[in-house]
Structure formats: C-alpha cells, structure tokens
Coordinates of C-alpha atoms in Angstrom, one line a residue:
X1 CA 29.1 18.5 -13.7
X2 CA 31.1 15.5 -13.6
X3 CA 30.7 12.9 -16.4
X4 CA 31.6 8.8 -16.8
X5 CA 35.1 8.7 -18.2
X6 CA 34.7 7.3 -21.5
X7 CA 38.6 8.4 -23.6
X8 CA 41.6 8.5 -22.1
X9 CA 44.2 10.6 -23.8
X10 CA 48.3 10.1 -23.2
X11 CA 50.7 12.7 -23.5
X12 CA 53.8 11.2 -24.1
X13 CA 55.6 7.5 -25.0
X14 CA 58.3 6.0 -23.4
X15 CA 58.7 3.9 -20.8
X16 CA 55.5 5.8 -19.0
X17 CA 53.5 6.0 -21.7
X18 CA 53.3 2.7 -23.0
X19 CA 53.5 1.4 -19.4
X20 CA 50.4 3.2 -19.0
X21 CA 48.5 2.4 -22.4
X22 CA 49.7 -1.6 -22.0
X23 CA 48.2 -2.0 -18.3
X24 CA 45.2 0.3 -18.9
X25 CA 44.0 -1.3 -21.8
X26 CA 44.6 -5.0 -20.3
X27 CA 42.1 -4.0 -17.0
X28 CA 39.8 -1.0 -19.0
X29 CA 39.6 -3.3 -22.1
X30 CA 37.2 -1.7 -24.8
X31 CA 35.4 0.0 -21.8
X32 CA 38.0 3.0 -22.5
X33 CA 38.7 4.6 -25.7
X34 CA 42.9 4.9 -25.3
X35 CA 44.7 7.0 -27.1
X36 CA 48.8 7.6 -27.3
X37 CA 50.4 10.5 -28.9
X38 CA 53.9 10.7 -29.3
X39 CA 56.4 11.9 -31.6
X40 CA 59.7 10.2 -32.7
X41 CA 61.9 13.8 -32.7
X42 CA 61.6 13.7 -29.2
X43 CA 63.9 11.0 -27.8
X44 CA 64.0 9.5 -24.1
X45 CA 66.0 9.8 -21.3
X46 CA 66.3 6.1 -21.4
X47 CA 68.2 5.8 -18.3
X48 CA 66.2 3.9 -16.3
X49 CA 68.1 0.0 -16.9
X50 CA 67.7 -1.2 -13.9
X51 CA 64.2 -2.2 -11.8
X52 CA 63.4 -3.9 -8.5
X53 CA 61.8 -7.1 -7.9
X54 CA 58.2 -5.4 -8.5
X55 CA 58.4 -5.3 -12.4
X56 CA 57.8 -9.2 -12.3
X57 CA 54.6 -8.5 -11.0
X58 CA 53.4 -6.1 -13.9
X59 CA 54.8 -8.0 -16.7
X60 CA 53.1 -11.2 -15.3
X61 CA 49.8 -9.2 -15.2
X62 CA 50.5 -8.0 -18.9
X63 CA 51.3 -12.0 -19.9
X64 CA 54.7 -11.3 -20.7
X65 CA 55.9 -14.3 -21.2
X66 CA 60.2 -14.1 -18.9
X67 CA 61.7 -15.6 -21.9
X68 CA 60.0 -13.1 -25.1
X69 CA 60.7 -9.9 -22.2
X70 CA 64.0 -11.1 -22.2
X71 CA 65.1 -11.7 -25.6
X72 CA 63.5 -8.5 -26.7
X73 CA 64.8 -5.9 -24.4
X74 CA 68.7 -7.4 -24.3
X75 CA 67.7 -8.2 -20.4
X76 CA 69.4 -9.6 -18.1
X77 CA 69.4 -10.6 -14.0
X78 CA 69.8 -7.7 -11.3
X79 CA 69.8 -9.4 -7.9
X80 CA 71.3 -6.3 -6.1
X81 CA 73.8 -3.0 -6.4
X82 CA 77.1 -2.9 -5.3
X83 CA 78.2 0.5 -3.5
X84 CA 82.0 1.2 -4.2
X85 CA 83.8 4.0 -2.0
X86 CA 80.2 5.3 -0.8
X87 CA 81.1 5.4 2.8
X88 CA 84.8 5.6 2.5
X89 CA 87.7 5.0 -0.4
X90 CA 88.5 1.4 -1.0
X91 CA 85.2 0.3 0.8
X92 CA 82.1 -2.0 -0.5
X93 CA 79.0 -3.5 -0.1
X94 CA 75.6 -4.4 -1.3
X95 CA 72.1 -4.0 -1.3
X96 CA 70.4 -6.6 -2.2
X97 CA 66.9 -8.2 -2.8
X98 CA 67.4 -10.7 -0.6
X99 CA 66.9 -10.9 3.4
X100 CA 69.9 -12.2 5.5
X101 CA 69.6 -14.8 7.8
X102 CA 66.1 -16.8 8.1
X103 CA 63.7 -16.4 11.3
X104 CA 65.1 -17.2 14.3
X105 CA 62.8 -16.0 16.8
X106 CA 60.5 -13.0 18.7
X107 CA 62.9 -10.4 16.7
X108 CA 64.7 -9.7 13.4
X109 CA 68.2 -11.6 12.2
X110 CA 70.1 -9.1 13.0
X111 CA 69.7 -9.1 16.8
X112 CA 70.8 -12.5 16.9
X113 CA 74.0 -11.9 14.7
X114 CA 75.0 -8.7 17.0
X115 CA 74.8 -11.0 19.8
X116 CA 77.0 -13.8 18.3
X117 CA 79.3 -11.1 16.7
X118 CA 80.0 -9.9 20.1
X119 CA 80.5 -13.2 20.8
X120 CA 83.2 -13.5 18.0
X121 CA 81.2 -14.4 14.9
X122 CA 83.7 -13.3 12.2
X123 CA 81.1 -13.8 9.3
X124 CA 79.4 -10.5 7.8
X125 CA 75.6 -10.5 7.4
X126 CA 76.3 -10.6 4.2
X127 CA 77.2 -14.1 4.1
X128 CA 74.0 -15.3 5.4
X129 CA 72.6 -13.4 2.3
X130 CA 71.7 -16.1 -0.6
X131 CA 71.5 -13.1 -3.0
X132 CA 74.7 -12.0 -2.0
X133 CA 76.7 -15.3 -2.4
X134 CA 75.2 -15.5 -5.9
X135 CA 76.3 -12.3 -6.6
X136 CA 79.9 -13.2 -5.4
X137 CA 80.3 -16.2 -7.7
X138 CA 78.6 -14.3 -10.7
X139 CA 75.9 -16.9 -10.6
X140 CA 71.9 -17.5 -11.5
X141 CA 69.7 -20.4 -11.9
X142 CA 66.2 -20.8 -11.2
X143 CA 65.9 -23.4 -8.4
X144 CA 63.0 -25.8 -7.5
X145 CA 62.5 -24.9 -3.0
X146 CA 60.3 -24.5 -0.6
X147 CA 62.7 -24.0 1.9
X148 CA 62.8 -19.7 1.9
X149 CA 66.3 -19.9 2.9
X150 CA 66.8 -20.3 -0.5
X151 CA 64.7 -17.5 -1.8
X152 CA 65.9 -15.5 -4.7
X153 CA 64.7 -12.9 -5.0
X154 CA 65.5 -10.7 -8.6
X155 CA 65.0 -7.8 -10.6
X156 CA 66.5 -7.3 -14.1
X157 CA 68.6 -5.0 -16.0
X158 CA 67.4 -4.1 -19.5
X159 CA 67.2 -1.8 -22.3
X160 CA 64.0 0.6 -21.7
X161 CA 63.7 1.8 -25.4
X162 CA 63.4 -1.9 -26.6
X163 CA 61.1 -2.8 -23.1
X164 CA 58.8 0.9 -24.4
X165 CA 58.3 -0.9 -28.3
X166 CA 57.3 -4.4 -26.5
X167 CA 54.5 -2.6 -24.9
X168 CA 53.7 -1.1 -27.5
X169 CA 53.0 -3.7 -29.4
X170 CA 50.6 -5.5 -26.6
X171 CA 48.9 -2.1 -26.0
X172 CA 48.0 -1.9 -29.5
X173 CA 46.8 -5.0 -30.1
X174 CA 44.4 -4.6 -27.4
X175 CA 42.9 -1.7 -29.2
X176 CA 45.3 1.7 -27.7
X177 CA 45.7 4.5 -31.1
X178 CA 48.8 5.6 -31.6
X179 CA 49.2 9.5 -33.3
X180 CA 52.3 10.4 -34.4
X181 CA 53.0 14.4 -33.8
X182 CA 54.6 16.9 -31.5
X183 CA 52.2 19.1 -29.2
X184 CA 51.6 22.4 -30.3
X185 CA 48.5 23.5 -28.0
X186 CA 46.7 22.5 -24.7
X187 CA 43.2 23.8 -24.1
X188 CA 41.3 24.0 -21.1
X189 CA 37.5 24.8 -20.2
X190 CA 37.4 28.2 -19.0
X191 CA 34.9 27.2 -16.0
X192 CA 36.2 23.8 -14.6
X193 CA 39.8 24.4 -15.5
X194 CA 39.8 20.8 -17.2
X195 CA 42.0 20.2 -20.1
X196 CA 39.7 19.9 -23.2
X197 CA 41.8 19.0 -26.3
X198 CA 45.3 18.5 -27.2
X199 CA 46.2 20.1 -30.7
X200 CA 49.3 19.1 -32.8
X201 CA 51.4 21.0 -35.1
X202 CA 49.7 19.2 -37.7
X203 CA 46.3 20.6 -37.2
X204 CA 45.0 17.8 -36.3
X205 CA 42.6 17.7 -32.5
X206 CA 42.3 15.1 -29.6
X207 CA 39.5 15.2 -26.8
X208 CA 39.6 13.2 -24.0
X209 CA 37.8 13.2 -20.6
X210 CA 41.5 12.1 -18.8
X211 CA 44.9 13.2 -19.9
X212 CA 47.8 11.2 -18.8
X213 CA 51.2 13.2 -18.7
X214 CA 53.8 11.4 -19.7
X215 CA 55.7 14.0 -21.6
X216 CA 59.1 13.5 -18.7
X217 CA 60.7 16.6 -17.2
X218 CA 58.8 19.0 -19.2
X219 CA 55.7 18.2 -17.4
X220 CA 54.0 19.8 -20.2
X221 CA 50.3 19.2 -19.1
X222 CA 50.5 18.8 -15.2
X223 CA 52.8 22.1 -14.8
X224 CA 53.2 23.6 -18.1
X225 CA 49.6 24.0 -18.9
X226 CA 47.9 23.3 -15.8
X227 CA 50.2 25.0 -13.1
X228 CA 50.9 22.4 -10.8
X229 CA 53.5 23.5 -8.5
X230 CA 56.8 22.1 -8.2
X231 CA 58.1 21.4 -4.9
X232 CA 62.5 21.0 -5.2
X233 CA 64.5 18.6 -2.9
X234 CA 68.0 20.2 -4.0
X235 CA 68.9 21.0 -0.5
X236 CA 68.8 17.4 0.2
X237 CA 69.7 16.1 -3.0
X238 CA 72.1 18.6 -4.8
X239 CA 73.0 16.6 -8.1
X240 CA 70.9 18.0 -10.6
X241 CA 73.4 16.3 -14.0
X242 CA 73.7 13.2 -15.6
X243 CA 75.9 12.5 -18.1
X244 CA 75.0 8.7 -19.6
X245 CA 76.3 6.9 -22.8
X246 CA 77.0 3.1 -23.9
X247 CA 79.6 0.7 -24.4
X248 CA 80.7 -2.7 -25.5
X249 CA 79.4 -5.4 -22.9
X250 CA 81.8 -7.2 -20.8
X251 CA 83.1 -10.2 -21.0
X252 CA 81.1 -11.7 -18.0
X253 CA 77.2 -10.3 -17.6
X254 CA 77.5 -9.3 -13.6
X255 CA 74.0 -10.3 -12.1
X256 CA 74.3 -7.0 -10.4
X257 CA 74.1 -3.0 -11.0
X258 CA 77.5 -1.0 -9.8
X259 CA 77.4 2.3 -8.0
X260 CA 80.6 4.1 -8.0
X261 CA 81.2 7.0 -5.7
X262 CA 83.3 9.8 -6.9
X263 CA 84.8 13.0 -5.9
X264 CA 81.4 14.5 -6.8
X265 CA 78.4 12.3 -7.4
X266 CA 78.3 8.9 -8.4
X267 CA 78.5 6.2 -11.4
X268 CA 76.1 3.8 -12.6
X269 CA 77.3 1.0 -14.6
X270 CA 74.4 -1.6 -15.5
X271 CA 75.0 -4.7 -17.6
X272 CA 72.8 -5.9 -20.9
X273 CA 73.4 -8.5 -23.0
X274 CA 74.4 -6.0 -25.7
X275 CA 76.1 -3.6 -23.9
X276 CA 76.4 -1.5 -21.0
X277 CA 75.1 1.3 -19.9
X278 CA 76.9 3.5 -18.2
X279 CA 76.2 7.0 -16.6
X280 CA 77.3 9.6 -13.9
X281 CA 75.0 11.4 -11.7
X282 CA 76.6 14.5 -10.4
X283 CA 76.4 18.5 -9.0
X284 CA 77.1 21.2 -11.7
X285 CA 77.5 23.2 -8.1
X286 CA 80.3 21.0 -7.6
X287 CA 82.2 20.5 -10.3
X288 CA 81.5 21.5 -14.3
X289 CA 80.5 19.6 -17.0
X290 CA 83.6 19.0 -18.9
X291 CA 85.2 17.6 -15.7
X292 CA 82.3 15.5 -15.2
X293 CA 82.5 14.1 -18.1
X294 CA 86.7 13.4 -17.7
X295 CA 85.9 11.6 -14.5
X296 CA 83.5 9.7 -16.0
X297 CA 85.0 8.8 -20.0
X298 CA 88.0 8.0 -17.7
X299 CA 86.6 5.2 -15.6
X300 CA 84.8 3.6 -18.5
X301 CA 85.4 -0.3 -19.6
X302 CA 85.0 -1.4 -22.7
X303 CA 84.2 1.0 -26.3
X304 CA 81.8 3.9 -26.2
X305 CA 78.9 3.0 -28.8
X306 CA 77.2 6.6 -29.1
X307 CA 78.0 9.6 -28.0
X308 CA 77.0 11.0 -24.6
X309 CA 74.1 12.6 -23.5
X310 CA 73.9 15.1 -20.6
X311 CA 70.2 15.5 -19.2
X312 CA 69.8 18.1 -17.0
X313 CA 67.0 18.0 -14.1
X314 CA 65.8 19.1 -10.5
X315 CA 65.0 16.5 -7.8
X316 CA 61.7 16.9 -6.2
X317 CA 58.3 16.4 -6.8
X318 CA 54.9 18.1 -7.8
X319 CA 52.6 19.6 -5.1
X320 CA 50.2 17.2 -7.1
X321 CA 50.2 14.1 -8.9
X322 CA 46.3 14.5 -10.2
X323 CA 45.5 17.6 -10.6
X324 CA 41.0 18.2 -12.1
X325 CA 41.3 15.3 -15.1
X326 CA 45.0 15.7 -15.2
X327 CA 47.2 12.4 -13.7
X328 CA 51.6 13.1 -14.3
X329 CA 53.0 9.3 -14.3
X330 CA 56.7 9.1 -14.5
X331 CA 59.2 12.0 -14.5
X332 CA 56.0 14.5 -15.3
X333 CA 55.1 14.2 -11.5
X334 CA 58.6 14.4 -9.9
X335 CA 62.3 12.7 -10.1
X336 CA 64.4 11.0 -8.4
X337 CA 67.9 10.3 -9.1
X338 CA 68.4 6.1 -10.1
X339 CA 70.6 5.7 -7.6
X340 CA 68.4 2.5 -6.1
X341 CA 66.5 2.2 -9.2
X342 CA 63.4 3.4 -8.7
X343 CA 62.2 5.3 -11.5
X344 CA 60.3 2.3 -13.3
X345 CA 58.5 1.2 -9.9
X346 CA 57.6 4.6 -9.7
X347 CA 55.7 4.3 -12.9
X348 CA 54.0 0.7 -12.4
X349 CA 53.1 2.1 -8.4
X350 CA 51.3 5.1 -9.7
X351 CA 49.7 3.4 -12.3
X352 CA 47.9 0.5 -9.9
X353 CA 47.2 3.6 -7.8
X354 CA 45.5 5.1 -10.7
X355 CA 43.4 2.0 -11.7
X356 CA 42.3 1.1 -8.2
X357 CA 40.8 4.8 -7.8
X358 CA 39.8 5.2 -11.7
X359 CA 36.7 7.5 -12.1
X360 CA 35.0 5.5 -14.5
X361 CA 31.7 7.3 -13.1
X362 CA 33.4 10.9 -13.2
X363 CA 35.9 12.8 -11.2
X364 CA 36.2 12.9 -7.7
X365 CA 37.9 15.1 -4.9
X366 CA 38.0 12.4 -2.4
X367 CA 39.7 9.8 -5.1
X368 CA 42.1 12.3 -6.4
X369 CA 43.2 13.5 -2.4
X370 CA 43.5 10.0 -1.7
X371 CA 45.9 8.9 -4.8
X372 CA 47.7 12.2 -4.2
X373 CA 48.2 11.8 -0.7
X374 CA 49.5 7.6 -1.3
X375 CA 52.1 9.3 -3.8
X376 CA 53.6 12.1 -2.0
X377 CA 54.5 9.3 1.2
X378 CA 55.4 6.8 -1.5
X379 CA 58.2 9.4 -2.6
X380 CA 59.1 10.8 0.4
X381 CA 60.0 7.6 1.9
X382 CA 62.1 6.6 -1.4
X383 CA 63.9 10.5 -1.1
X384 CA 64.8 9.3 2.4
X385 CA 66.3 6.0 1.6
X386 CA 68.4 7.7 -1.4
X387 CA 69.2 10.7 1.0
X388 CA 70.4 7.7 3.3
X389 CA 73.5 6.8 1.3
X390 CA 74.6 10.5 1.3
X391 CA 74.5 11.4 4.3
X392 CA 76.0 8.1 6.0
X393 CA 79.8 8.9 4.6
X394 CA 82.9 9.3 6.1
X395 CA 84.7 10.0 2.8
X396 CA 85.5 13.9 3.9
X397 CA 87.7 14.0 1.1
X398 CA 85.8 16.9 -1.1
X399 CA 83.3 19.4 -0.1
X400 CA 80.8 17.7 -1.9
X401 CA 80.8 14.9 0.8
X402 CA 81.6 16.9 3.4
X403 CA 78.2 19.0 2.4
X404 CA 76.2 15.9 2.4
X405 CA 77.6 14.1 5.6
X406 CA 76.2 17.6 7.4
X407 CA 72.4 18.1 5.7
X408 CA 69.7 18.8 7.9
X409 CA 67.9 15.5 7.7
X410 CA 63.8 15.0 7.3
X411 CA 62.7 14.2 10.3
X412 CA 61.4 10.6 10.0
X413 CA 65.2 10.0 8.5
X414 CA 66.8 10.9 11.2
X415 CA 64.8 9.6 13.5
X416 CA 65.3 6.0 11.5
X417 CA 68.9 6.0 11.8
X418 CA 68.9 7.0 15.4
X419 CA 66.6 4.4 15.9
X420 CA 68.5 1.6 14.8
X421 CA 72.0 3.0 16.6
X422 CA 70.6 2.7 19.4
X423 CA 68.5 -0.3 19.5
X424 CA 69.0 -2.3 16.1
X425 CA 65.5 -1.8 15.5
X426 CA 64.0 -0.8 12.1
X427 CA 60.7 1.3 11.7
X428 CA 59.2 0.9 8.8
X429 CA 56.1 2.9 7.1
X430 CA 53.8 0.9 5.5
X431 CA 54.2 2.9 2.4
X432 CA 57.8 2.5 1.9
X433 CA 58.7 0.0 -0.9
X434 CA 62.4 -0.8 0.7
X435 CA 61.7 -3.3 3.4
X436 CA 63.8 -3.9 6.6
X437 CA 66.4 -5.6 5.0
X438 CA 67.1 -3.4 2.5
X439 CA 67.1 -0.4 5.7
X440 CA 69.3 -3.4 7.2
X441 CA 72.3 -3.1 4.8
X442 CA 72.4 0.2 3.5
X443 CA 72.9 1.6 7.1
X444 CA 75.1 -1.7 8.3
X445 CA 76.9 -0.9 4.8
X446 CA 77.2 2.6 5.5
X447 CA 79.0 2.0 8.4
X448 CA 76.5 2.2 11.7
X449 CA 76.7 -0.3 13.9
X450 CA 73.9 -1.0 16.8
X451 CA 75.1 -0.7 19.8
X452 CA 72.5 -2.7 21.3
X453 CA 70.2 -6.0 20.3
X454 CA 67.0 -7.3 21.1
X455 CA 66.8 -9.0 24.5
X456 CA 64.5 -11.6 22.9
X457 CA 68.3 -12.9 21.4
X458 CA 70.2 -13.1 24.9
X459 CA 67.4 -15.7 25.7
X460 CA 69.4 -18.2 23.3
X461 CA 72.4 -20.0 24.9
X462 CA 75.7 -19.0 22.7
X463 CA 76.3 -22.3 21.9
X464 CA 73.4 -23.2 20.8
X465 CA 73.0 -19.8 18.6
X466 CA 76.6 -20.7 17.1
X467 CA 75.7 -23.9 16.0
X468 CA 72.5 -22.7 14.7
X469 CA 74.0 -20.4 12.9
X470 CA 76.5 -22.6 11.2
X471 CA 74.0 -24.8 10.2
X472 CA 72.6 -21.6 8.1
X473 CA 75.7 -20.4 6.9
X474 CA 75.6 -24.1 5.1
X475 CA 72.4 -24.5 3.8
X476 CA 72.6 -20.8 2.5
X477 CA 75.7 -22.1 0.5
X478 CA 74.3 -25.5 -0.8
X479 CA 72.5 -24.9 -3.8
X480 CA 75.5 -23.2 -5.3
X481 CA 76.3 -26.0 -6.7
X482 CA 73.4 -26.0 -8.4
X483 CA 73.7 -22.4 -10.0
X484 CA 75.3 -21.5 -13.3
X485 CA 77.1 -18.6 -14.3
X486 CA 75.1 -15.6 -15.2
X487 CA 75.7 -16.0 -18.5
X488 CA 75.2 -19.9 -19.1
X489 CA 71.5 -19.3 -17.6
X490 CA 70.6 -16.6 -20.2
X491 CA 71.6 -18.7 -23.1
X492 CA 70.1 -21.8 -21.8
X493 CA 67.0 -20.0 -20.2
X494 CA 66.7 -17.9 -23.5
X495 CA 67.7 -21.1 -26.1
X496 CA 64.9 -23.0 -24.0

C-alpha cells in the first residue's frame, strides 16, 4: 500500500540535481526530508551554457537576485542564436526571442509582410525584430516601455558548474543534506518493485520514499536499476559526439550564441564573461573522431584553457519519465542535442511538472500517466523543432547533409512545414515551448517561403500597409540609442 511521501532522495548533482534540491526545498519546505548525494570524481557534462527566456522565471521563484546570478556564474545576455551555413555555405540568420513585427490585424505579421514584399518591401523580417537589431549592434540595456514593440525578450549564457554551486548553496540553507560518495548498490522491494535504499561504497545507506535520478546519461536508477526502456531518435538525429573545450573570451561579449554548420555536424560557440565555450556536435558515422576534432581546434578563436572533452551519447528519450517512486530529470530521462538550447528548460519543465503532480499523500498511477504523458509531447515537439534545421538544407555538399535533407519526417513535422508553404500559417501544439515566431524564422531562415498569405492582409490598401509599416520599422529602431554595448551594460548592471 501506498504511503505519504515524507524523504526524497537525489541521485546525482549538477545542474539537475541541485535544480531539483533548490526548487523542491523552496515549495516542499521542511514538509520533505531532501537529501543529495553526489560525488566529486564524477564530473559534468557541463555543456549546457546557454538557456531560453524561461530560466528567468525559476531563478525569480528561487529569489535569485539578476545581479548575484550573474556575478557568480560569469553570465552574460543570450537574446538569440545565429545559424551560419545551416541552409547553404556563406548563408545566415537568427532565431531569436523576440517576435517580428507588432499586431496588425485578424492574422500573424507575417501575412502582412508577404503581401508588402510582393509589393516590393526590400526589408527582411528580421528588421522588424527588436532582438535582432540589438543583436546586430552588439547591444543591451534594460529599458523602461510599455509599448511591446519594444519588448526584449532574453535568456543568458553562463557557466553551469558555477550556476550548480549557487544552488547549492540556497538548497542547503533551506535544510537539503548533502552526502558525498559514489553509488555502489540500488535496492528494490521485491513485491512493489520500488527502489528501497541507495548504498555507497562507503557502507554507508539512504532510504527514501522518492528517488530523483539525476545521475546524466547513465540513467543509473531509471534504466540501470529499474529497466526503463530507452526509446533512440538516431534515425532522425544521427549525431551521437560532442567534442567541447574552453577558450580565452573575446574581445567583445556577443549578446548571442553562434551555431556553425560543418561538413558533418555543427559548432557551438557561447560567450561568458571569462571565456568561451566552445563545442562541436557531430556523427562518428560520418566522420571520426580525430577529424572531428581537426575541424573543430581549427575554427577556434582565441587560446584553449583545458583540454577537450569528447562525451559520447544517443538522442532519444525514455519510454518513461516516472517510473513506481522513480522520477529521471535531466539527461537521466532522455537527450537532446543543444542545438536550440534546451537542455536546462528541460530540467526546470519537468521539475514544475513534478511539483504540480507531487504525491505528498502516496503514489499514484493516474499522476505518474499524466506527468509522463506531458513529457513525452513536451520532447517530441522540441525533437521536431531541432529535426527542423536538418532537414531544411540545401547545402548537398557531403552525404551527411544530403542524408538529412532526405529523412522520413514525423508526421506532425511534416505536416508543419507543409502547412506553412502553402498558406503561411503556423500550427502550434500547446505543448510546444517554441512559439510561432520562433517556427517563423527558423523555416523563413531555412529558406521556405509561403507562397500564399492570409486574405485578412489584402483587406489593407498597399499604401496604407507601406506607410504603416515604415512607421514600425522606426520605432523598432528608436530606442537604440538608448542601448549600450553588451559589454558596458554588464559592468554597469554588475558595478550597480
């Protein structure tokens, strides 16, 4: 029988695990026993540099004061990616957090900016993106509006390590136990299948009545010990390498992560006030290690600070996120490449998922179907934006690309970018974390162009849609002037 959850063991520290002990122990309070084990001979992947606009919301929940966050994890300002030679050599754009445009009417921006571009309109959408002019001019300021044209929205780049000993330090002091020691046995109740104790090398023995794994790729509770079933995405998602390592910061602190595609794969290059870090994500079915590694050592700027680190895993996810009194957050329950960034959101997501549904009165079937059914659309629709990028190049100049511009597509995918071919429309679950806009410029960055708009759009005279949209194209580059460079806001945000 079921009891009232009264100790909560993690497995695992990181980014996930102390994620998970800072936000559980802020809403469980001393309600919840909490405790952490972790050992320091087992390092992180520490990859994940770069978020999306929804970490603001955790770390405000957590009091986490901007300006303390900042200082302590080297952050800095990510307002979008740029995506080099994705859908041909020479070519750019970006993805930003920002919406084009403002709203004009019955439909979406962009069927009013076909129309006019049809009409001549020589600006991109991109220019009626505030995010994107910032990014541009290497700018950032916090601005007092209430116009939303001027909306700025922002995510940050920062250094996870130092972001995993910040939390740390508030989930302690609100009463998590932190045991130093590697995992040497898992045991489970012979009738219910629950895990029952987690022993260390050391001898020493840990009850709980929910386990949190948060021990990475291993997935040493949820599929080691338990048997959770791991369900691959390499025919959609091939690259299954990463080779990462640090160098010296730039001279200028871009307010924007850099995606380079290569010959096979791509490179991430993210920007701390410290350094940079740098990685490539690639297919050892492709090309091998040591020529990974050349392509990557050979598009480096700046002085390598350590040495690199390949990390080998397999995109996909597990059958189950909870599985009896056994909840995977983070790379325990499934990965994704970081191509858009997603790995930390992934974290916070399954966490409020967790706490809305907690079984503080015992384990339930109909809570655990529900959370698992909310995280297996949550990643599918994430899968599907990353598989987007893929399979929308015209590079054809390596079998790599040509493999990927021919994958049989997941059916909602497809039917997406068909979708918006045709009509300029986007569809959007309600589960998906990238909004329209975001759909909006990847595909319009990727190269497909509608070839049709909203009728709602024709009902504006072309003059009087020109002029309004001049008038936008101005007031989305008026407060310039009021920015500073990237730079000269952290050191007068940070000195402040």
């Amino acid at each position: 029988m079921s009891h009232s959850i009264k100790s909560v063991v993690i497995a695992g520290g990181g980014t996930a695990g102390w994620m998970t002990a800072a936000l559980l122990s802020k809403v469980l309070g001393c309600n919840i026993d909490i405790t952490l084990i972790e050992s320091d001979d087992i390092g992180a992947i520490g990859v994940g540099e770069a978020t999306i606009p929804t970490i603001q919301a955790f770390n405000q929940y957590l009091a986490l004061d901007e300006k303390e966050f900042l200082a302590a994890t080297k952050g800095s300002i990510k307002l979008a990616i740029k995506f080099e030679n994705w859908r041909k050599m020479g070519e750019s754009y970006f993805h930003t957090f920002g919406a084009p445009g403002a709203n004009l009417g019955f439909c979406n921006f962009q069927h009013y900016w076909l129309k006019a571009k049809a009409a001549g309109l020589t600006q991109s959408l991109w220019d009626f993106d505030f995010n994107y002019l910032c990014c541009l001019a290497g700018k950032f300021n916090k601005i007092q509006t209430t116009n939303s044209v001027h909306d700025l929205n922002y995510a940050y780049h920062f250094d996870s390590a130092l972001y995993a000993k910040l939390l740390r330090s508030k989930a302690e002091a609100h009463g998590v136990t932190r045991v130093e020691g590697l995992i040497e046995h898992i045991s489970r109740d012979a009738i219910s299948g629950n895990i029952t104790q987690i022993i260390l090398q050391n001898g020493e023995s840990f009850t709980g009545d929910l386990f949190i794994d948060c021990t990475g790729l291993k997935s040493l509770l949820l599929r080691q010990t338990m048997g959770v079933k791991f369900q691959s995405w390499q025919h959609w998602l091939p690259a299954n390498r990463a080779i990462a390592v640090p160098t010296e910061r730039a001279a200028a602190t871009l307010p924007y992560t850099c995606s380079t595609a290569h010959k096979v794969g791509w490179q991430w290059r993210i920007p701390l006030t410290h350094r940079n870090g740098n990685g490539l994500v690639y297919s050892s079915d492709y090309i091998s290690d040591d020529e990974a590694w050349q392509q990557l050592s050979s598009n480096l700027t700046g002085k390598m600070l350590a040495e690199p680190r390949t990390i080998r895993f397999e995109t996909g996810k597990t059958v189950e996120q909870w599985h009896k009194n056994v909840v995977a957050i983070g790379l325990s329950s499934g990965f994704l490449e970081p191509l858009e960034s997603t790995s930390i959101h992934l974290i916070q997501s399954a966490l409020v998922r967790l706490l809305k549904l907690f079984p503080h009165q015992g384990l339930s079937d109909e809570a655990i179907f529900t959370y698992n059914q909310e995280s297996a659309t949550e990643i599918d629709t994430i899968r599907d934006f990353i598989i987007l990028h893929y399979f929308l190049n015209e590079r054809g100049d390596s079998p790599f690309w040509r493999d990927m511009a021919n994958l049989n597509l997941p059916e909602r995918l497809a039917h997406k970018i068909k979708l918006f071919r045709k009509t300029a429309h986007i569809t959007n679950d309600p589960s998906d974390i990238f909004r329209d806009a975001s759909w909006l410029e990847v595909m319009l960055g990727q190269g497909v162009m509608p070839e049709d708009h909203h009728p709602a759009a024709n009902a504006v005279p072309i003059a009087q849609l020109q002029q309004t949209l001049a008038q936008l194209l101005a007031a989305k580059q008026e407060p310039l002037a009021q920015m500073l460079s990237h730079d000269a806001f952290l050191e007068r945000y940070l000195r402040a």
